[in-house]
mmCIF file of C-alpha atoms and ligand atoms in Angstrom:
data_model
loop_
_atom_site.group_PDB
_atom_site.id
_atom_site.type_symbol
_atom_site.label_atom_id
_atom_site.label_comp_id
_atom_site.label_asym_id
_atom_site.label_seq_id
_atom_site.Cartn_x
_atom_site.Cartn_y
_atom_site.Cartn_z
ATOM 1 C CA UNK G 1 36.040 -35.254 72.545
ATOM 2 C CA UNK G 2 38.583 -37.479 71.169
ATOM 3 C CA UNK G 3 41.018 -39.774 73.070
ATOM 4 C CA UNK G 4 44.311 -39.566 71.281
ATOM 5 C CA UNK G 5 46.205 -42.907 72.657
ATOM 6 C CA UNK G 6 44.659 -45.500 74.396
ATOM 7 C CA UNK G 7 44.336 -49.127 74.436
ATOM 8 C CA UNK G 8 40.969 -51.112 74.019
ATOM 9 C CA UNK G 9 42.922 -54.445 72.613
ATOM 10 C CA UNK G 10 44.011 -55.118 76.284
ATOM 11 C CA UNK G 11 42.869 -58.375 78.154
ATOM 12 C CA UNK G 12 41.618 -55.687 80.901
ATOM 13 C CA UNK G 13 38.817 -54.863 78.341
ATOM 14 C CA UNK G 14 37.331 -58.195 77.340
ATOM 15 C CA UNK G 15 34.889 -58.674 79.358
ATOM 16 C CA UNK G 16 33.250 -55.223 78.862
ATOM 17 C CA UNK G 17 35.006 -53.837 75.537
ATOM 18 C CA UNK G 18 31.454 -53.208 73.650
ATOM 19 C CA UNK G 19 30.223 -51.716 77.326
ATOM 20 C CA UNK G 20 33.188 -49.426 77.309
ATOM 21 C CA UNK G 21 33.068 -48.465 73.640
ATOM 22 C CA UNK G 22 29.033 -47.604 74.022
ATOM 23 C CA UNK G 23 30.100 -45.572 76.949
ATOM 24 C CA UNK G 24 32.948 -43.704 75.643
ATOM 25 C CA UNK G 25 30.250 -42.792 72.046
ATOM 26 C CA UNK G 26 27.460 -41.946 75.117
ATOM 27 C CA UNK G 27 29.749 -39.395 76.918
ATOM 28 C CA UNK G 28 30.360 -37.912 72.939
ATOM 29 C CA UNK G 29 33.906 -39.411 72.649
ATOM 30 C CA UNK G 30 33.956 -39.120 68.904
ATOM 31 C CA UNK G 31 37.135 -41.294 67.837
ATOM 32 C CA UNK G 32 40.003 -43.171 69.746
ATOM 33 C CA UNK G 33 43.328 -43.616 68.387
ATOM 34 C CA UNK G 34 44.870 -47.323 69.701
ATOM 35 C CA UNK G 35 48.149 -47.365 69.478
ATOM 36 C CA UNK G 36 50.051 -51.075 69.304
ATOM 37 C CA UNK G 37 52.192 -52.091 72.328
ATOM 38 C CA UNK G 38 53.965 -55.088 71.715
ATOM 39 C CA UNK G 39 54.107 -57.487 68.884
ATOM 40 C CA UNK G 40 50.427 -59.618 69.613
ATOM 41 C CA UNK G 41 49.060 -56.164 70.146
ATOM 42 C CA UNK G 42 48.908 -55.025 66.400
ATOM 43 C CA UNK G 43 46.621 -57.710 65.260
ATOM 44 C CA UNK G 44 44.564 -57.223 67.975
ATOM 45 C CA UNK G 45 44.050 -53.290 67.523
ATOM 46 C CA UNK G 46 43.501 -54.248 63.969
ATOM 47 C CA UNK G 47 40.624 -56.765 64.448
ATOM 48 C CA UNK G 48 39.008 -54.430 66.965
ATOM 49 C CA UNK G 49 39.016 -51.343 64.739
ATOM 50 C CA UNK G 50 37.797 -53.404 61.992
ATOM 51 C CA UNK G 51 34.611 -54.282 63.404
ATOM 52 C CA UNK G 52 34.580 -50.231 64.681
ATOM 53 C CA UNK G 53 35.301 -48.516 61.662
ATOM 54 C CA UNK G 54 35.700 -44.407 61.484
ATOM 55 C CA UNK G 55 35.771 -44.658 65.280
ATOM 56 C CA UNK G 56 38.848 -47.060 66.571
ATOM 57 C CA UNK G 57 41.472 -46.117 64.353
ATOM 58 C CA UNK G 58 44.969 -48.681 64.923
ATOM 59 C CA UNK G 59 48.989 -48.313 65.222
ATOM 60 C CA UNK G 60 51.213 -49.849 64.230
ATOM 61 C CA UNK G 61 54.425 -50.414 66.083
ATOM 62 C CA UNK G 62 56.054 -52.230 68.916
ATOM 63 C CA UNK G 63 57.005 -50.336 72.422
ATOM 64 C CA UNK G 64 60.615 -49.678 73.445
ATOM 65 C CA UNK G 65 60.488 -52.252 76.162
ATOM 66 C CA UNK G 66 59.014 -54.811 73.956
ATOM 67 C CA UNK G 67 61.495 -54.195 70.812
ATOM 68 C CA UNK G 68 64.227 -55.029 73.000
ATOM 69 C CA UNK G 69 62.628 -58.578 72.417
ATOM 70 C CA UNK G 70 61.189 -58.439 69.628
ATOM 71 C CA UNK G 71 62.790 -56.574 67.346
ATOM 72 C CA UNK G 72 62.937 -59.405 64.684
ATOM 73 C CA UNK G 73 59.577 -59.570 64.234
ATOM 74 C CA UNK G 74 59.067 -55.885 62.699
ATOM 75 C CA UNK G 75 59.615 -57.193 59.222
ATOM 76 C CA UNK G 76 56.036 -59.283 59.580
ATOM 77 C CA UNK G 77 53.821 -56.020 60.510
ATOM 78 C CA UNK G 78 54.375 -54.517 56.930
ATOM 79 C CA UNK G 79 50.467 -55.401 56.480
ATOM 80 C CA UNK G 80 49.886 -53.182 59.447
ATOM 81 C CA UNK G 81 52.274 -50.406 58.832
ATOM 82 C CA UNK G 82 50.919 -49.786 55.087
ATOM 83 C CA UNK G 83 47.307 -49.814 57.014
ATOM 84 C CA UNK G 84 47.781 -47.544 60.037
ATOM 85 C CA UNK G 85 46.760 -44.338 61.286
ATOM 86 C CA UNK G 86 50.080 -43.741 63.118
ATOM 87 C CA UNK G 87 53.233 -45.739 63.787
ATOM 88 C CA UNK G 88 53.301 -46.074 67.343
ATOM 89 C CA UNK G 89 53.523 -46.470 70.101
ATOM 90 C CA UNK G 90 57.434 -46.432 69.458
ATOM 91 C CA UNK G 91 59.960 -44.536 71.464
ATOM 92 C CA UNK G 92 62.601 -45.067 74.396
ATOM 93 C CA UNK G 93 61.917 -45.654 77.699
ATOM 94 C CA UNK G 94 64.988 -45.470 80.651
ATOM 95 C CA UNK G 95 62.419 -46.325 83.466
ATOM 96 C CA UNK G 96 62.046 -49.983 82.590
ATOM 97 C CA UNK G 97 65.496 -50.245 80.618
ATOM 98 C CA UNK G 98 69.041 -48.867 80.881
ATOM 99 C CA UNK G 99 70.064 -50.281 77.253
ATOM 100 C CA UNK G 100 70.182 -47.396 75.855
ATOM 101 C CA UNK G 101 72.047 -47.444 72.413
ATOM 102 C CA UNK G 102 69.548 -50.702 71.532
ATOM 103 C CA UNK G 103 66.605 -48.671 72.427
ATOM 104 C CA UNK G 104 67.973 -45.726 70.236
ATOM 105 C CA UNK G 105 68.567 -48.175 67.425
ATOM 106 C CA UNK G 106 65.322 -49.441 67.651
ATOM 107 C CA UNK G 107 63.087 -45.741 67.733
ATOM 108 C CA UNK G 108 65.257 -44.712 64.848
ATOM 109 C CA UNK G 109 64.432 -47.729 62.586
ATOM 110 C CA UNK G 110 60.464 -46.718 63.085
ATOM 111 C CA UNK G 111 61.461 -43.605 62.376
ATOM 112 C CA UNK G 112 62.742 -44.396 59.086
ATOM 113 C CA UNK G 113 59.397 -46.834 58.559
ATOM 114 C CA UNK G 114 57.416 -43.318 59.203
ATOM 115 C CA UNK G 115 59.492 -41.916 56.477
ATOM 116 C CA UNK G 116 58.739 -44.752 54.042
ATOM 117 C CA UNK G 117 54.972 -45.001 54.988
ATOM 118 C CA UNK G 118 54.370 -41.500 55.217
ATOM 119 C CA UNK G 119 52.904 -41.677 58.418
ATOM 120 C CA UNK G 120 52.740 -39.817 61.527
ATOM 121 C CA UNK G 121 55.064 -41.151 64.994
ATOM 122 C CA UNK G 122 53.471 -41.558 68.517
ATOM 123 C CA UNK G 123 56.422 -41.319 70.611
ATOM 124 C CA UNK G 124 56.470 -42.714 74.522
ATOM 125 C CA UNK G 125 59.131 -41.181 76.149
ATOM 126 C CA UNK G 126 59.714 -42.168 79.957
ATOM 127 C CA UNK G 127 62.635 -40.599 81.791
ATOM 128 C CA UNK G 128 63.932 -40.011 78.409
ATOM 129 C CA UNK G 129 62.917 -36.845 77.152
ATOM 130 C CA UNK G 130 66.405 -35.133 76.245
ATOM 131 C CA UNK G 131 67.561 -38.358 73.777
ATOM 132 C CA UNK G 132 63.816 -38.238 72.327
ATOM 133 C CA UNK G 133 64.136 -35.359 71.495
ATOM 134 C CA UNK G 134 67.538 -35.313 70.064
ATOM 135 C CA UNK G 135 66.637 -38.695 68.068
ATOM 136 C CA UNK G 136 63.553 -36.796 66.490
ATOM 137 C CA UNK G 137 65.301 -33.069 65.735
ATOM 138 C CA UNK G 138 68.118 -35.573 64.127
ATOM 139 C CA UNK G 139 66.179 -37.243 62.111
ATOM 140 C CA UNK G 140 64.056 -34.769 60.421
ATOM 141 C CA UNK G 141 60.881 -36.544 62.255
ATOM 142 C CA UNK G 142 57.850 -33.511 60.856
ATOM 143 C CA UNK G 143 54.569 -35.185 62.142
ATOM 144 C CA UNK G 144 55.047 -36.636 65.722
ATOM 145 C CA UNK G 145 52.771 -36.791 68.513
ATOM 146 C CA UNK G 146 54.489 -37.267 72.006
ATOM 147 C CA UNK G 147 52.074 -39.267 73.831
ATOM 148 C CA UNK G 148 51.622 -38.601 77.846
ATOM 149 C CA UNK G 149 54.079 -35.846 78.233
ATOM 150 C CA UNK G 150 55.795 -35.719 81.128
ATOM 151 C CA UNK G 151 58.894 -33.552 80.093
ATOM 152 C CA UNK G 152 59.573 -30.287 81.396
ATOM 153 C CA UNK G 153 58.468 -26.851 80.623
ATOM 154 C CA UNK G 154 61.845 -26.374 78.381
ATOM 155 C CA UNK G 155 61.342 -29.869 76.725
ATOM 156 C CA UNK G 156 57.406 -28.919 75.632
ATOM 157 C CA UNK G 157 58.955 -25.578 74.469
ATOM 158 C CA UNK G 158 61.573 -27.224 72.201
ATOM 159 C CA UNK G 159 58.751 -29.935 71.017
ATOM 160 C CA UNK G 160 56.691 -27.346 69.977
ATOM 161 C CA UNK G 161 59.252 -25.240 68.688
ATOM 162 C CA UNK G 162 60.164 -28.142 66.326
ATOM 163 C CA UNK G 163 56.033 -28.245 65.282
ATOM 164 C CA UNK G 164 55.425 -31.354 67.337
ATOM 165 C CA UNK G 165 52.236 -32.320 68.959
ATOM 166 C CA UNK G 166 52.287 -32.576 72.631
ATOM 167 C CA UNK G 167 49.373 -34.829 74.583
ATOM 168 C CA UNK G 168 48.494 -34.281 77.859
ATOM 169 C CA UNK G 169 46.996 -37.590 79.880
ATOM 170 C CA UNK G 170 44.511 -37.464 82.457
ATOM 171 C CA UNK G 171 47.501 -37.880 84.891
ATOM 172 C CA UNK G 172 47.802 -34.502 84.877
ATOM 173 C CA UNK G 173 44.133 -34.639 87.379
ATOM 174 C CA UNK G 174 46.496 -35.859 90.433
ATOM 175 C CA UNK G 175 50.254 -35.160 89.326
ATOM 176 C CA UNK G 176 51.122 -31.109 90.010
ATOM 177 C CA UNK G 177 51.595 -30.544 86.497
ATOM 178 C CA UNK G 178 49.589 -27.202 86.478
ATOM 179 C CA UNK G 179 52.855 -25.071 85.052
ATOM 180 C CA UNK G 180 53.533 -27.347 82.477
ATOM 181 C CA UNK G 181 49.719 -27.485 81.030
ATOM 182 C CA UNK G 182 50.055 -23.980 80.804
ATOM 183 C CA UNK G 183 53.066 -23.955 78.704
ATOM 184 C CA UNK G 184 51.431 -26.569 75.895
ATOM 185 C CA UNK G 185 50.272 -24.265 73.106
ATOM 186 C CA UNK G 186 46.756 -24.416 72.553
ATOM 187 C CA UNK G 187 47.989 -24.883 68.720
ATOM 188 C CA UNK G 188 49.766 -28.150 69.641
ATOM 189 C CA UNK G 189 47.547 -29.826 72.974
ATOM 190 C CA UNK G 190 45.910 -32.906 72.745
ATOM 191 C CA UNK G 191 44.617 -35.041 75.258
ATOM 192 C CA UNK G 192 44.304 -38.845 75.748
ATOM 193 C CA UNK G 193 43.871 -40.925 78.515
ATOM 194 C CA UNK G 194 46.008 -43.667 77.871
ATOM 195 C CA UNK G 195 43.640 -46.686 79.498
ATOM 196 C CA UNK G 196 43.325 -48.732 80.455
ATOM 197 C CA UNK G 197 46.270 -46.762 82.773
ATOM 198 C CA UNK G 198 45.968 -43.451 84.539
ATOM 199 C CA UNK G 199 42.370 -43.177 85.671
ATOM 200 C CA UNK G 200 42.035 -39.905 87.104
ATOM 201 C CA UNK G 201 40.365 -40.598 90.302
ATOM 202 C CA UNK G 202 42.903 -43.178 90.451
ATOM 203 C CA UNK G 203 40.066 -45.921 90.906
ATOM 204 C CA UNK G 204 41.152 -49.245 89.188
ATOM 205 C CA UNK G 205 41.196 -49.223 85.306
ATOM 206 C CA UNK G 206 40.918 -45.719 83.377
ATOM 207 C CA UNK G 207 38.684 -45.951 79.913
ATOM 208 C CA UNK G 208 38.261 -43.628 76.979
ATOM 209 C CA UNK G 209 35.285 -41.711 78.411
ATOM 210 C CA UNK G 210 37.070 -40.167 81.360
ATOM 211 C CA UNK G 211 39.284 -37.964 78.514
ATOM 212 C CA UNK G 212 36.526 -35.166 80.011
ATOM 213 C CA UNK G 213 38.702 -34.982 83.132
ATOM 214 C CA UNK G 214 41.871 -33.982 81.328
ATOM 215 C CA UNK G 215 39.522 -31.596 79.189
ATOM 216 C CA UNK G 216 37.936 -29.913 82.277
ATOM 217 C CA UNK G 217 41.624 -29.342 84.296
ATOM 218 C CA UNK G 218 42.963 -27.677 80.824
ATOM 219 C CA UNK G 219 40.038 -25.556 80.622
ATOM 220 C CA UNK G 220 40.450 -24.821 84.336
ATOM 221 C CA UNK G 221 43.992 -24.086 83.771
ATOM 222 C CA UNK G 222 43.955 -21.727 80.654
ATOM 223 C CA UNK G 223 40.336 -20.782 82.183
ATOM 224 C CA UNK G 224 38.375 -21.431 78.742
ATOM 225 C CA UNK G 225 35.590 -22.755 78.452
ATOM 226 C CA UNK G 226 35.208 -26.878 78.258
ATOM 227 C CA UNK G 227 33.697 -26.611 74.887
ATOM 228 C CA UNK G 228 36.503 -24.692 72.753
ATOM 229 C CA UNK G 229 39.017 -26.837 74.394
ATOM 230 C CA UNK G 230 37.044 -29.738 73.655
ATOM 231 C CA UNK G 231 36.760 -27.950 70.058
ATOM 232 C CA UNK G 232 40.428 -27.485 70.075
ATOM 233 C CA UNK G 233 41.992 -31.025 70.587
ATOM 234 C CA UNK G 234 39.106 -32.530 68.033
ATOM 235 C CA UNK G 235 40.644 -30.332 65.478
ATOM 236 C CA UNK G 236 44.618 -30.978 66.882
ATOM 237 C CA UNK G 237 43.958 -34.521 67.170
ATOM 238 C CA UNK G 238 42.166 -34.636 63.219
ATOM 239 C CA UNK G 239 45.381 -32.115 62.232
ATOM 240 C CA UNK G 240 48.326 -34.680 63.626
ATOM 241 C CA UNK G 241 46.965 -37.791 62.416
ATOM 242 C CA UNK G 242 45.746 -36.196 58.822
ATOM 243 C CA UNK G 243 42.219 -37.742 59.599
HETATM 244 ZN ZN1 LIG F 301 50.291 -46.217 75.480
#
């Protein structure tokens, strides 16, 4: 299994990170992308998958909430952005914020960083999917991953359309998405579990481990077998971020 977005460099983790980590490599979680969330984040995700090499691989980016702030400080993660796996998480988000032409001005500036770094996008989209995806077809984004998709069935047939990867969260164990799993291509699905949010059993904090339950209700769903969708994501997940 792999969890494609989550985020071990949270204060939520530190009392138990190495507990979690052993847990997550126990249940057969192979690798964990970590995305970077605000601006502090990146040099935390950094340290952490230094000392967990070929297993935590880091972002580099800062959120759509948090780049309202912090947008001046994007010229200091250069270091990061040479070094990353993805750029990301980056993105706008109409939940939290209503400014939307600053948001917009901000996702299309990573974009252009993706360009320049040749790297692939994780894109957090919350109550935002039409503009997201306008943003991306208009710039000529080619490897994005849109993290916890909650769009509908037309937006996850336009994504994949335009040969974007679309990743399902273990949200989709208590939200009635059971239409919309089904219309995720089995040549663009991948799964994360976005901890510390979402647990599935909605019981307190959510870690990488409990990617199973999103992997058992798509199997359930496209009635597969655990193991080839298991098989399926690995090779998605490896495919999107070039690993
Ligand atoms: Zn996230």
């Amino acid at each position: 299994m792999i969890d494609s977005h989550c985020h071990l460099e949270y204060k939520s983790f530190n009392k138990d990170r190495d507990e979690v980590i052993a847990a997550a490599k126990k249940a057969g979680v192979k690798l964990i992308i970590n995305p970077a969330s605000d601006f502090s984040s990146n040099e935390r995700a950094f340290k952490l998958a230094q000392s967990h090499k070929r297993f935590i691989y880091p972002c580099a980016g800062i959120d759509p909430i948090s780049c309202l702030e912090q947008r001046h400080r994007v010229n200091e993660l250069v270091g990061y952005l040479e070094k990353c796996t993805a750029i990301g998480e980056v993105g706008l988000d109409y939940y939290w914020s209503k400014e939307k032409q600053r948001q917009a001005d901000n996702f299309r500036m990573f974009l252009d960083l993706a360009k320049e770094y040749e790297k692939p996008v994780i894109v957090h989209a919350r109550n935002a999917m039409k503009d997201t995806l306008d943003i991306l077809e208009k710039s000529k984004a080619e490897r994005v991953i849109l993290h916890c998709f909650s769009g509908s069935r037309a937006d996850a047939k336009r994504a994949q359309n335009l040969g974007y990867f679309v990743s399902l969260a273990t949200n989709i164990c208590y939200n009635n998405s059971k239409s919309l799993i089904k219309v995720v291509s089995l040549d663009n699905i991948l799964v994360e579990t976005d901890s510390p949010y979402l647990n599935p059993l909605r019981e307190g904090r959510n870690e990488p481990k409990n990617v199973s339950f999103a992997l058992e209700k798509i199997a359930k769903e496209h009635d597969i077998p655990f193991q080839k969708i298991e098989k399926i994501t690995e090779k998605n997940t490896e495919k999107a971020f070039g690993l």
